[in-house]
Coordinates of C-alpha atoms in Angstrom, one line a residue:
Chain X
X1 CA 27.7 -35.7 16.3
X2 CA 29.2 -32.3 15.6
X3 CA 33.1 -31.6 16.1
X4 CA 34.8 -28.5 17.8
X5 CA 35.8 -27.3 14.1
X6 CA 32.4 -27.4 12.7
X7 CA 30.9 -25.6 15.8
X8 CA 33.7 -22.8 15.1
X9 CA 33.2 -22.8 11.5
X10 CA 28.8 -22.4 12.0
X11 CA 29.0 -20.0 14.8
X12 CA 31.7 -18.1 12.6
X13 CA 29.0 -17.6 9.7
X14 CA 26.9 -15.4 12.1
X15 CA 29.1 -12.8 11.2
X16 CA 29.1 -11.1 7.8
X17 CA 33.3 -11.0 7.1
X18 CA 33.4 -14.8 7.7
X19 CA 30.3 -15.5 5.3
X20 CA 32.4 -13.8 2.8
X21 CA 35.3 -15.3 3.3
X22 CA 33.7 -19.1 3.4
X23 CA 31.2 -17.7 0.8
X24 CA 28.5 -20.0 3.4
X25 CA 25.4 -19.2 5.1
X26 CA 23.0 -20.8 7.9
X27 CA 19.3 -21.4 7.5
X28 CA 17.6 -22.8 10.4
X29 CA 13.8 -24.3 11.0
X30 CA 12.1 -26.9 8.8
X31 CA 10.7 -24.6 6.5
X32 CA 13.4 -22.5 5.2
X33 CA 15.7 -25.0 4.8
X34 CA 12.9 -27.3 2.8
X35 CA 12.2 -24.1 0.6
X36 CA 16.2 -23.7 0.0
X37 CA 16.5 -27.7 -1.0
X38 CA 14.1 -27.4 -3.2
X39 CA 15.7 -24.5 -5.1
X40 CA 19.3 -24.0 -6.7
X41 CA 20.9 -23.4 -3.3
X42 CA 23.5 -25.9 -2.7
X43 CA 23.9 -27.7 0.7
X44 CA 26.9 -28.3 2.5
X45 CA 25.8 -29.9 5.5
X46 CA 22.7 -30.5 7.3
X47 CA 22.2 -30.3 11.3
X48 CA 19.0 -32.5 12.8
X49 CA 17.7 -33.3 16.0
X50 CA 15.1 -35.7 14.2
X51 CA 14.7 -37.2 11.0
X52 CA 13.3 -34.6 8.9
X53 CA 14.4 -34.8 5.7
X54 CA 14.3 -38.5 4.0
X55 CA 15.8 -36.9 1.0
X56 CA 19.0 -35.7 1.6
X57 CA 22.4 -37.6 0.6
X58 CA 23.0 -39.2 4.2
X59 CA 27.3 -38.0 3.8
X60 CA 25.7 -34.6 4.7
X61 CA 23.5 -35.4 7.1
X62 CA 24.1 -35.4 11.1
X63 CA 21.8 -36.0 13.6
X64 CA 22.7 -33.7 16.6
X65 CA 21.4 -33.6 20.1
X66 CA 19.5 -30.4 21.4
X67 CA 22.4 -29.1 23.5
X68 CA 24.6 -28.8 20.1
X69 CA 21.6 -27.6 18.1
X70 CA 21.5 -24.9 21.1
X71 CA 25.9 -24.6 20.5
X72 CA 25.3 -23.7 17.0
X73 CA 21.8 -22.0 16.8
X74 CA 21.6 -18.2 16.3
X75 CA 18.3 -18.4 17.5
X76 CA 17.2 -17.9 21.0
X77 CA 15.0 -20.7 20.6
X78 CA 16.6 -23.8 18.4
X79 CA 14.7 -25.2 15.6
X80 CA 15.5 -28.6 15.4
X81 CA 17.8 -28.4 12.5
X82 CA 20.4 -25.9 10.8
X83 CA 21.8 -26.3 7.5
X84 CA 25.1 -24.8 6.0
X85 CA 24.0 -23.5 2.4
X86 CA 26.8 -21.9 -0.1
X87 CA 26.1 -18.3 -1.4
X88 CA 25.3 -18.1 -4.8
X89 CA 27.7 -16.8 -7.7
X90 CA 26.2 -13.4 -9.0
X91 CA 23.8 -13.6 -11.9
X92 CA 23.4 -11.5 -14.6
X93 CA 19.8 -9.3 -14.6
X94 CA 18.0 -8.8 -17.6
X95 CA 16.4 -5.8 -17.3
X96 CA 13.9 -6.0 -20.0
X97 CA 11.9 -8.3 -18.0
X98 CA 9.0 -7.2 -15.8
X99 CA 9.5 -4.9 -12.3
X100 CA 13.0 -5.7 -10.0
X101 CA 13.7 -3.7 -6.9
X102 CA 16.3 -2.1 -5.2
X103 CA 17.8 -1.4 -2.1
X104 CA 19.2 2.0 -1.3
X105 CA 21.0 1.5 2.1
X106 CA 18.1 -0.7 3.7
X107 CA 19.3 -1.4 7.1
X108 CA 16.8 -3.7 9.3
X109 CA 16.8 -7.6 9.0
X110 CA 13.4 -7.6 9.4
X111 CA 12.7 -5.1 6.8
X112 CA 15.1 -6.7 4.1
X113 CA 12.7 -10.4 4.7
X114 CA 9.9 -8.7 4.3
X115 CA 10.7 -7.0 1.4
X116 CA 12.4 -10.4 0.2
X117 CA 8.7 -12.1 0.6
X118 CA 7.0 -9.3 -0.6
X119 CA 9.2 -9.6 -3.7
X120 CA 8.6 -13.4 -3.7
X121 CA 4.6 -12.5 -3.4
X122 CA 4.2 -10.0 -6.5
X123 CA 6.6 -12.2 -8.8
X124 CA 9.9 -9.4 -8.4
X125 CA 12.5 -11.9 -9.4
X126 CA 15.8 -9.7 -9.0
X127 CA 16.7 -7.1 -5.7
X128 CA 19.6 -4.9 -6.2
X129 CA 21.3 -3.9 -3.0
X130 CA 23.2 -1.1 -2.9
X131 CA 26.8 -2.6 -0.4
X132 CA 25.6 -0.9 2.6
X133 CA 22.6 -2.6 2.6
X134 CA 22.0 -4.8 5.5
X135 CA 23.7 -8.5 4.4
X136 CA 20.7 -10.6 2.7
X137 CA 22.6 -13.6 4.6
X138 CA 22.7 -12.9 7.9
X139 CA 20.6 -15.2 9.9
X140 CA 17.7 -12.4 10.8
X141 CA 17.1 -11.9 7.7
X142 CA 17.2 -15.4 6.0
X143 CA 15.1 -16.7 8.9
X144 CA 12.3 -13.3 8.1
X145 CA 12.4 -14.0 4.5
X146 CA 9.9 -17.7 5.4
X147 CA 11.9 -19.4 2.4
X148 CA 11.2 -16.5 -0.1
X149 CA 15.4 -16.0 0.0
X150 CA 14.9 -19.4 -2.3
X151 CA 12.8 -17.5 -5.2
X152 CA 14.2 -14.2 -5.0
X153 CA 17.7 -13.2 -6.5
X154 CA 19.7 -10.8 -4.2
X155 CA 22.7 -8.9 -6.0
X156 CA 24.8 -6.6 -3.8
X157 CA 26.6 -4.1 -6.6
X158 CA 27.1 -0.6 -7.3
X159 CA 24.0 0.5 -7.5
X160 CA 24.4 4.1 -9.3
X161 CA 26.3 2.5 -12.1
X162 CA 23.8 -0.5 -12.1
X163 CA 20.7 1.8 -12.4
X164 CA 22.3 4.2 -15.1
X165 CA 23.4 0.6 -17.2
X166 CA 19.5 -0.9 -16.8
X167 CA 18.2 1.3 -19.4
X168 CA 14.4 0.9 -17.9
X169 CA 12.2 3.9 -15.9
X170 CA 13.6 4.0 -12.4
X171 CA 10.5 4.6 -9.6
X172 CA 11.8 6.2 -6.3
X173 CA 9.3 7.2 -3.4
X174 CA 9.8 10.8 -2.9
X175 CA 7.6 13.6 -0.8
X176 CA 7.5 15.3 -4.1
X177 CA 6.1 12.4 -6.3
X178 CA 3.3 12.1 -8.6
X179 CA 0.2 10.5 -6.6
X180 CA 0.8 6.9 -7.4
X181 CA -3.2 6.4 -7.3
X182 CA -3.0 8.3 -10.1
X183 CA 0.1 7.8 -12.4
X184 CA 0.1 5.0 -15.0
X185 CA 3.2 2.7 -13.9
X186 CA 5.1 1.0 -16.5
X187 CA 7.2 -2.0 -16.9
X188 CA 9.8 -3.0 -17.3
X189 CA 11.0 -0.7 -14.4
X190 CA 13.2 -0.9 -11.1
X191 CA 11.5 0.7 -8.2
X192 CA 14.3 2.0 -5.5
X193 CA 13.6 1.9 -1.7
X194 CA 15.4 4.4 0.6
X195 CA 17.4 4.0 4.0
X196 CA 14.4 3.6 6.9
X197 CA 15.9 7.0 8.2
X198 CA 17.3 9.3 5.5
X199 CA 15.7 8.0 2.3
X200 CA 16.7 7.4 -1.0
X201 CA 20.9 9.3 -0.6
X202 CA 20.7 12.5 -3.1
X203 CA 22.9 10.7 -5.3
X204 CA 20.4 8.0 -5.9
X205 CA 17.9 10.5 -6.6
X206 CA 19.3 11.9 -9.8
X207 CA 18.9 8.8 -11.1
X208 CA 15.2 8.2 -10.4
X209 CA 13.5 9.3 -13.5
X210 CA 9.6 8.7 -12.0
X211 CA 8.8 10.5 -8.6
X212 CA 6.2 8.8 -6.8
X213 CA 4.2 9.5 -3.6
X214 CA 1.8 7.7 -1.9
X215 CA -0.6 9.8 -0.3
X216 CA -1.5 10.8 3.1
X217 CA -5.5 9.8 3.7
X218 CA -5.2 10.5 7.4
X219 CA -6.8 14.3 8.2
X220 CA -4.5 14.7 11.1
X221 CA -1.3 15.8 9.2
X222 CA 1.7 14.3 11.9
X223 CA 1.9 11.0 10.8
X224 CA 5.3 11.0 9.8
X225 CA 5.8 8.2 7.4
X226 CA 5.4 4.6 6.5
X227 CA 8.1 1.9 7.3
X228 CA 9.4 1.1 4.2
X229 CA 8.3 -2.5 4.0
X230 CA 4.9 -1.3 4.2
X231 CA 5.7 1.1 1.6
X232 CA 6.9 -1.1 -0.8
X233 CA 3.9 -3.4 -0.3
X234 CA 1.4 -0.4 -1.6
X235 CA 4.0 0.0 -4.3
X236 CA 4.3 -3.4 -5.7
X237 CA 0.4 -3.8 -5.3
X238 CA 0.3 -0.9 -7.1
X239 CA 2.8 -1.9 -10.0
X240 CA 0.7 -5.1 -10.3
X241 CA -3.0 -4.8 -9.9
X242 CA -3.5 -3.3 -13.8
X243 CA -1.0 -5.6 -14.8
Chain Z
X1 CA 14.8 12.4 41.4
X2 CA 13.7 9.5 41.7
X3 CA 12.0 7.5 44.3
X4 CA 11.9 3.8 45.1
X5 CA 7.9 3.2 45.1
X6 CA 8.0 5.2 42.0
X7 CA 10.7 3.3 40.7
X8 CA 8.2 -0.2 41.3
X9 CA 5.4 1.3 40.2
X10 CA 7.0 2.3 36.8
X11 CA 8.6 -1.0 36.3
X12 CA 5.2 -2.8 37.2
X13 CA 3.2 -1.3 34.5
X14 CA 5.6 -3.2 31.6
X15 CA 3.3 -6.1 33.1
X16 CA -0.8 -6.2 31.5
X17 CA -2.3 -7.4 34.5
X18 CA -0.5 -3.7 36.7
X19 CA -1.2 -1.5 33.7
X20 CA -5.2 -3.0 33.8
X21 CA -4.7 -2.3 37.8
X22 CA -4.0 1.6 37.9
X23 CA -5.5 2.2 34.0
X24 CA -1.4 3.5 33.3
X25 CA 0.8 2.8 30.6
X26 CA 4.4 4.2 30.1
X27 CA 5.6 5.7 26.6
X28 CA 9.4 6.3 25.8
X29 CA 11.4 8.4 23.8
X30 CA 10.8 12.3 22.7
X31 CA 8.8 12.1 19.5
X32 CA 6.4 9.4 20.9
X33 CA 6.1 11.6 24.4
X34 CA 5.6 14.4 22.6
X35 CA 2.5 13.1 20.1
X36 CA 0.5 11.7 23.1
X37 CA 1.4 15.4 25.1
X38 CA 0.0 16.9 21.4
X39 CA -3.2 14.7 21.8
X40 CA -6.6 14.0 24.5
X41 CA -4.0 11.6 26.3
X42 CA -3.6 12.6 30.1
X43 CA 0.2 12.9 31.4
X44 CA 0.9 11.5 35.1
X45 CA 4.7 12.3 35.3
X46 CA 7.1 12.7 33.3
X47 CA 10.9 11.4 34.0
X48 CA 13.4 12.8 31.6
X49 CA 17.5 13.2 31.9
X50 CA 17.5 17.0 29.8
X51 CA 15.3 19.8 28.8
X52 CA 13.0 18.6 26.5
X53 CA 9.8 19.6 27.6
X54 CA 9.6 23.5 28.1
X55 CA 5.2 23.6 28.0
X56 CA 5.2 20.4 30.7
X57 CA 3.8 21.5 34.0
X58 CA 6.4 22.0 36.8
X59 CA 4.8 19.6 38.7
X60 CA 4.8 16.4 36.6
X61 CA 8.2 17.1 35.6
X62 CA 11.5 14.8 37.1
X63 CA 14.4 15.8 36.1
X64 CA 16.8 12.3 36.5
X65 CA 20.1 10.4 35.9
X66 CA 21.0 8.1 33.0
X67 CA 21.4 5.5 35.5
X68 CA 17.8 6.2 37.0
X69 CA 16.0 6.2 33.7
X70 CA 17.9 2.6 32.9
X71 CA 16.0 1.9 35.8
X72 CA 13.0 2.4 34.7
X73 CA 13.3 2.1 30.9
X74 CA 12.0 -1.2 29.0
X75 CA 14.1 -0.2 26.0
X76 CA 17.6 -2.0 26.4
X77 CA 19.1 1.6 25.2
X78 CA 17.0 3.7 27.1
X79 CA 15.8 7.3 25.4
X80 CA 16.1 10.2 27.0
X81 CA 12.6 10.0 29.4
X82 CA 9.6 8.4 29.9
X83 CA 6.1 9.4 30.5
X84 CA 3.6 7.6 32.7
X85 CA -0.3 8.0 31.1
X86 CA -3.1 7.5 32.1
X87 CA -5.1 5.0 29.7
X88 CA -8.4 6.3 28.3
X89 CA -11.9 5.3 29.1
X90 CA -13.8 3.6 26.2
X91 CA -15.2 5.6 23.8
X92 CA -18.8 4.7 21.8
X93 CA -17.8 4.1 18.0
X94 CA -19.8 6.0 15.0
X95 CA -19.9 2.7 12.6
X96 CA -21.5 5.1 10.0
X97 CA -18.5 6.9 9.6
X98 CA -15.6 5.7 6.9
X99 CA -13.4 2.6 8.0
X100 CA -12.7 0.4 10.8
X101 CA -10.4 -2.3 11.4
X102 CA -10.9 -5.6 13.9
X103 CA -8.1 -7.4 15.1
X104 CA -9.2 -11.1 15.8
X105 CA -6.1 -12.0 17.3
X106 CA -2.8 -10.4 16.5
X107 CA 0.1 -11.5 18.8
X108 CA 2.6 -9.8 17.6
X109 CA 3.7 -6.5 19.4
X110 CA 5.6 -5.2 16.2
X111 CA 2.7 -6.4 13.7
X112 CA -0.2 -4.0 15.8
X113 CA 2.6 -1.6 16.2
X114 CA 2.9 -1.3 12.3
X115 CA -1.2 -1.7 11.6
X116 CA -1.8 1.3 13.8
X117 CA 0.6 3.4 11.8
X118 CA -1.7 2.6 8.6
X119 CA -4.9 3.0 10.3
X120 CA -3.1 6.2 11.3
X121 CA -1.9 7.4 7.7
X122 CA -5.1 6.2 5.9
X123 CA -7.4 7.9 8.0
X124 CA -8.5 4.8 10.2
X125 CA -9.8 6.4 13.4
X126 CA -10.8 3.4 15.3
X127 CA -9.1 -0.3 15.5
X128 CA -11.3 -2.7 17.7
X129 CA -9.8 -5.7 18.9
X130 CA -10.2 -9.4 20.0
X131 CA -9.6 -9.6 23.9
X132 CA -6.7 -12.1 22.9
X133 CA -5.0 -9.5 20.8
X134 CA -1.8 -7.9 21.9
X135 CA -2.0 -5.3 24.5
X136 CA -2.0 -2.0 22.6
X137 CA -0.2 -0.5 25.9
X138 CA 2.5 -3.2 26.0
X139 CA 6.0 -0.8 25.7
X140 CA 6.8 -2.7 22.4
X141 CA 3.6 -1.5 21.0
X142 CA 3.7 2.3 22.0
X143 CA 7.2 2.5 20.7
X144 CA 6.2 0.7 17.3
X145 CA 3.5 3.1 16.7
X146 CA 5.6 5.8 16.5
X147 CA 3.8 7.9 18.2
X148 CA 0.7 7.0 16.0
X149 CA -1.3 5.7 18.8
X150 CA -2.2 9.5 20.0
X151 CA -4.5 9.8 16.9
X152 CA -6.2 6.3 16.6
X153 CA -8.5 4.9 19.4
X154 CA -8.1 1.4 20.5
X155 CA -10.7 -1.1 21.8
X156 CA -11.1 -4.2 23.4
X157 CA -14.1 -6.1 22.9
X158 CA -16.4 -9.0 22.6
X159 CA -15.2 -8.7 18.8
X160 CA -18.1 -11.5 17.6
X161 CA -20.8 -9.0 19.6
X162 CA -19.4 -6.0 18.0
X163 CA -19.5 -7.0 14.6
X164 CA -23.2 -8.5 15.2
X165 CA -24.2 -4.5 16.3
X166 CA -22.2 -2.6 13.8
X167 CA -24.5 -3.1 10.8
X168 CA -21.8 -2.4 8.3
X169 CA -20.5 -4.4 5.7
X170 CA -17.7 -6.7 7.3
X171 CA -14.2 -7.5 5.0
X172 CA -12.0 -10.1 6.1
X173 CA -9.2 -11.6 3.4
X174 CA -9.9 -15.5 3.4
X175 CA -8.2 -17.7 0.4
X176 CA -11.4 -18.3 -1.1
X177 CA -12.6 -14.7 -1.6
X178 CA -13.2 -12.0 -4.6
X179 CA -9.7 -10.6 -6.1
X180 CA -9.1 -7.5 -4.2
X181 CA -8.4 -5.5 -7.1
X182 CA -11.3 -6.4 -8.9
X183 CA -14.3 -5.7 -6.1
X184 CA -16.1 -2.6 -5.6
X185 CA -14.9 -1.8 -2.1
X186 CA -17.5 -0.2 -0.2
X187 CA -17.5 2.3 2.9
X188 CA -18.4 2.5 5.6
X189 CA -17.1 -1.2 6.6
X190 CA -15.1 -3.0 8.9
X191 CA -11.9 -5.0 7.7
X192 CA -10.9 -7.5 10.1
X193 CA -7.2 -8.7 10.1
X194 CA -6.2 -12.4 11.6
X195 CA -3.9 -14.4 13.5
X196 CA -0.2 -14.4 12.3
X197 CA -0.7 -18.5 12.3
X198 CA -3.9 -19.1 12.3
X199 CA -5.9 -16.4 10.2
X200 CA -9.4 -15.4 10.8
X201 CA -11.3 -17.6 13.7
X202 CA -13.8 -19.7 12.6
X203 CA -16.6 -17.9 14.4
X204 CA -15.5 -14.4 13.0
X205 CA -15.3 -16.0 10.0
X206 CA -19.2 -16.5 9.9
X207 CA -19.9 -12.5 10.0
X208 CA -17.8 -11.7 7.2
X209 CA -20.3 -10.3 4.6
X210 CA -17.2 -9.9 2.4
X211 CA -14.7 -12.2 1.4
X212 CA -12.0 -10.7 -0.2
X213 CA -8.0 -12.2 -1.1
X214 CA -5.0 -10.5 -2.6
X215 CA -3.9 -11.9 -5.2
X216 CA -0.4 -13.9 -5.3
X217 CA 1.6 -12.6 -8.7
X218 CA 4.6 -14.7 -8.3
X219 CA 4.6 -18.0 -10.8
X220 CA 6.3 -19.5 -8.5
X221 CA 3.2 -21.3 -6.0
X222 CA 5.5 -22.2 -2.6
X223 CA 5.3 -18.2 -1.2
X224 CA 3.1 -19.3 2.2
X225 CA 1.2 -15.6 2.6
X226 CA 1.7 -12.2 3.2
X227 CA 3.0 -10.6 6.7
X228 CA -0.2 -9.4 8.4
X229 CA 0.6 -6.0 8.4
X230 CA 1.7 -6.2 4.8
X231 CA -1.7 -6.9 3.6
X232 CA -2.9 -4.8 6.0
X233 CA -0.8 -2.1 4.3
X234 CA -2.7 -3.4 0.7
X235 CA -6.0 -3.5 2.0
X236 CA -6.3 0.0 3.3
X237 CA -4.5 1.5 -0.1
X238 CA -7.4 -0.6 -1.8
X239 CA -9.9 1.2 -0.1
X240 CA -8.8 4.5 0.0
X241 CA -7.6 4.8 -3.4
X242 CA -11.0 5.1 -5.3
X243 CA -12.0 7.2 -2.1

C-alpha cells in the first residue's frame, strides 16, 4: 500500500528544488538499489512489487501493486521496486590521494552516469561538480550510473575556489594540449571535464596548469570532437595504465 | 512545398524494413546534412525551412514550413531540414589495411552512434556488423554520429563468414584475456565489440585469435563493466597510441 502523501512526496523528488529541500532521492531497479544498500546511503523507504530484498527492516518496507509502482515510477517502464534514499552530507576531499575528477558545467544525464561508472571503473573516488552541473540525483542519471553512484563521492561546490585550494596539478582537455600519448601524467591530480558544447568556461582554464590533447588519428580532418564521456574514458585509461 | 506521397514516403523510411525497400535513409539537421553533401553519399531531396544550402541543386531543393517539416521530422524538436539519401551499395573491404571493427550485436542506437564517431576520429575506415546489430540508418543513429557516418563505411554481414575470410588477427575483450595495457597490439586486425547484455556470442567467440580485457582499477570489485562504447573508446586509444 502507498498513500496519496507518499505518492506526492516520490513524484515531488523528480524534480531538483524538491530533492533539495527533502534532501531525498529515488533509485529504481534491483540493481541500483542493491548497490546503494550495500553502501553508506541511508534508506528511507523501500517500494516492491515482489519480495526482493529479505534483508531490509520490514517498517520500511511496502509491497506495492504495478499500477502504483507505474504512479510513482520515473521510468517509462517500471522496475519492480523504487526506494527513497537520503542525500549524503558533503565530505571533505583529501587531495593528496590519487586522481579525482571534475565537472565543469556537464549537462547530460547520460553523460554524468557514465562518467560516474567510469570513475567507479578506474578507482576515481571524489567528482567535483561545478553548481551548473547537471544534478548527480536526478533519476536519469542515478539510474545511468548501474550502482556506481554508491562508490563514487559527488560534491557540488565552487569549483574555481575548490581547484585553486587542492594544491595538486590540474589536467584540462584543451585543443592546444600536450599529446597525452606522450606526456608523463602525475598524481595526485584533478583532471577537469568541459561543458559537451562550449568546453572547459575561460575561467576554468586559468586554472588548469597541464594542457592535454588527445589526438586526432582519423586522416579526414572534420571530425569534430569526442563526447566527453568518451573523452574521459581515454583520459582515465591514460592516467592509469603506467600506474 | 510539400506533397502528401512525399510526406508518406518520408515518414516510412524511419521504419528498417521501408528504408531496406527503396535503399533510402533520411538525415536531419545542418551539420549532419552537410557532412554526407561533403562526402560519396548521393542526395534525393532535400526539405529545409531557410537558406542553408546555397551549392544544392535547384532541383532537389524544397523550400517548406515549420509545421511541414514537424511532419516529417523523427526528432521531437525538429532541425531546420531534412535530407533524403540514397544508401550505398556494398563495398569489398582491404583487410590488409590498418583497423577494423565488428559489431556482434549492438542494440543500442546511441552506443553505434558513439562507436562510429571513434572509428571516425581514430582513423577506423570500416565497421562490419552482425545482421542483428542496430540499423546504422535508423534516425537515432545518423543523428548520433554526428555527421561521422559520411567518412566511415558500414556493413552488414554474415559476421562469423567474414571473420573466417579476413585472415587478420581478430581482438575481442573477454574477462579472461591479456591486460590491455600490457600486450603488443598488432595491426592490421579486427576488434570486435559485443552485446550491451550479453557480450561477445559464443560462436564469434571461437575466432577470436586475441583475447584481450581492460583492466578494472577501482578496489572496490561490485563495478559490473564498462559501457560498450566506453571500452570501445579505450581499445582504439590502445591501438593507435604506439601507432
Amino acid at each position: 500500500m502507498i498513500s496519496k502523501n507518499q505518492i506526492k512526496l516520490i513524484k515531488s523528488l523528480q524534480q531538483k528544488k524538491y530533492r533539495k529541500l527533502y534532501q531525498l532521492f529515488i533509485a529504481e531497479g534491483v540493481k541500483v538499489i542493491q548497490e546503494l544498500l550495500n553502501s553508506n546511503y541511508e534508506l528511507v523507504e523501500l517500494f516492491t512489487t515482489q519480495e526482493l530484498f529479505p534483508n531490509v527492516e520490514k517498517s520500511k518496507l511496502n509491497y506495492i501493486s504495478e499500477a502504483e509502482l507505474k504512479s510513482i515510477s520515473a521510468l517509462v517502464t517500471p522496475n519492480e521496486c523504487l526506494a527513497v534514499f537520503i542525500i549524503p552530507e558533503k565530505v571533505k576531499i583529501d587531495y593528496s590521494n590519487t586522481l579525482q575528477i571534475a565537472l565543469d558545467d556537464i549537462r547530460d544525464p547520460g553523460n554524468m552516469g557514465t562518467i560516474i561508472r567510469l570513475a567507479d571503473w578506474f578507482g576515481v573516488q571524489n567528482i567535483l561538480c561545478s553548481e551548473a552541473t547537471v544534478d548527480v540525483y536526478n533519476p536519469k542519471v542515478i539510474q545511468s550510473t548501474m550502482g556506481s553512484i554508491a562508490r563514487v563521492n559527488v560534491m557540488y561546490c565552487d569549483l574555481k575556489k575548490e581547484l585553486l585550494s587542492a594544491k595538486v596539478p590540474v589536467y584540462g582537455t584543451l585543443l592546444e594540449g600536450e599529446n597525452i600519448y606522450a606526456e608523463k601524467l602525475l598524481q595526485p591530480a584533478i583532471i577537469v571535464l568541459g561543458n559537451e558544447s562550449n568546453g572547459i568556461s575561460p575561467e576554468i582554464q586559468q586554472l588548469i596548469t597541464h594542457k592535454i590533447t588527445i589526438p586526432r588519428f582519423g586522416t579526414l580532418q572534420q571530425t569534430e570532437s569526442l563526447n566527453v564521456a568518451t573523452a574521459t574514458a581515454i583520459v582515465l585509461s591514460e592516467f592509469c595504465r603506467n600506474n
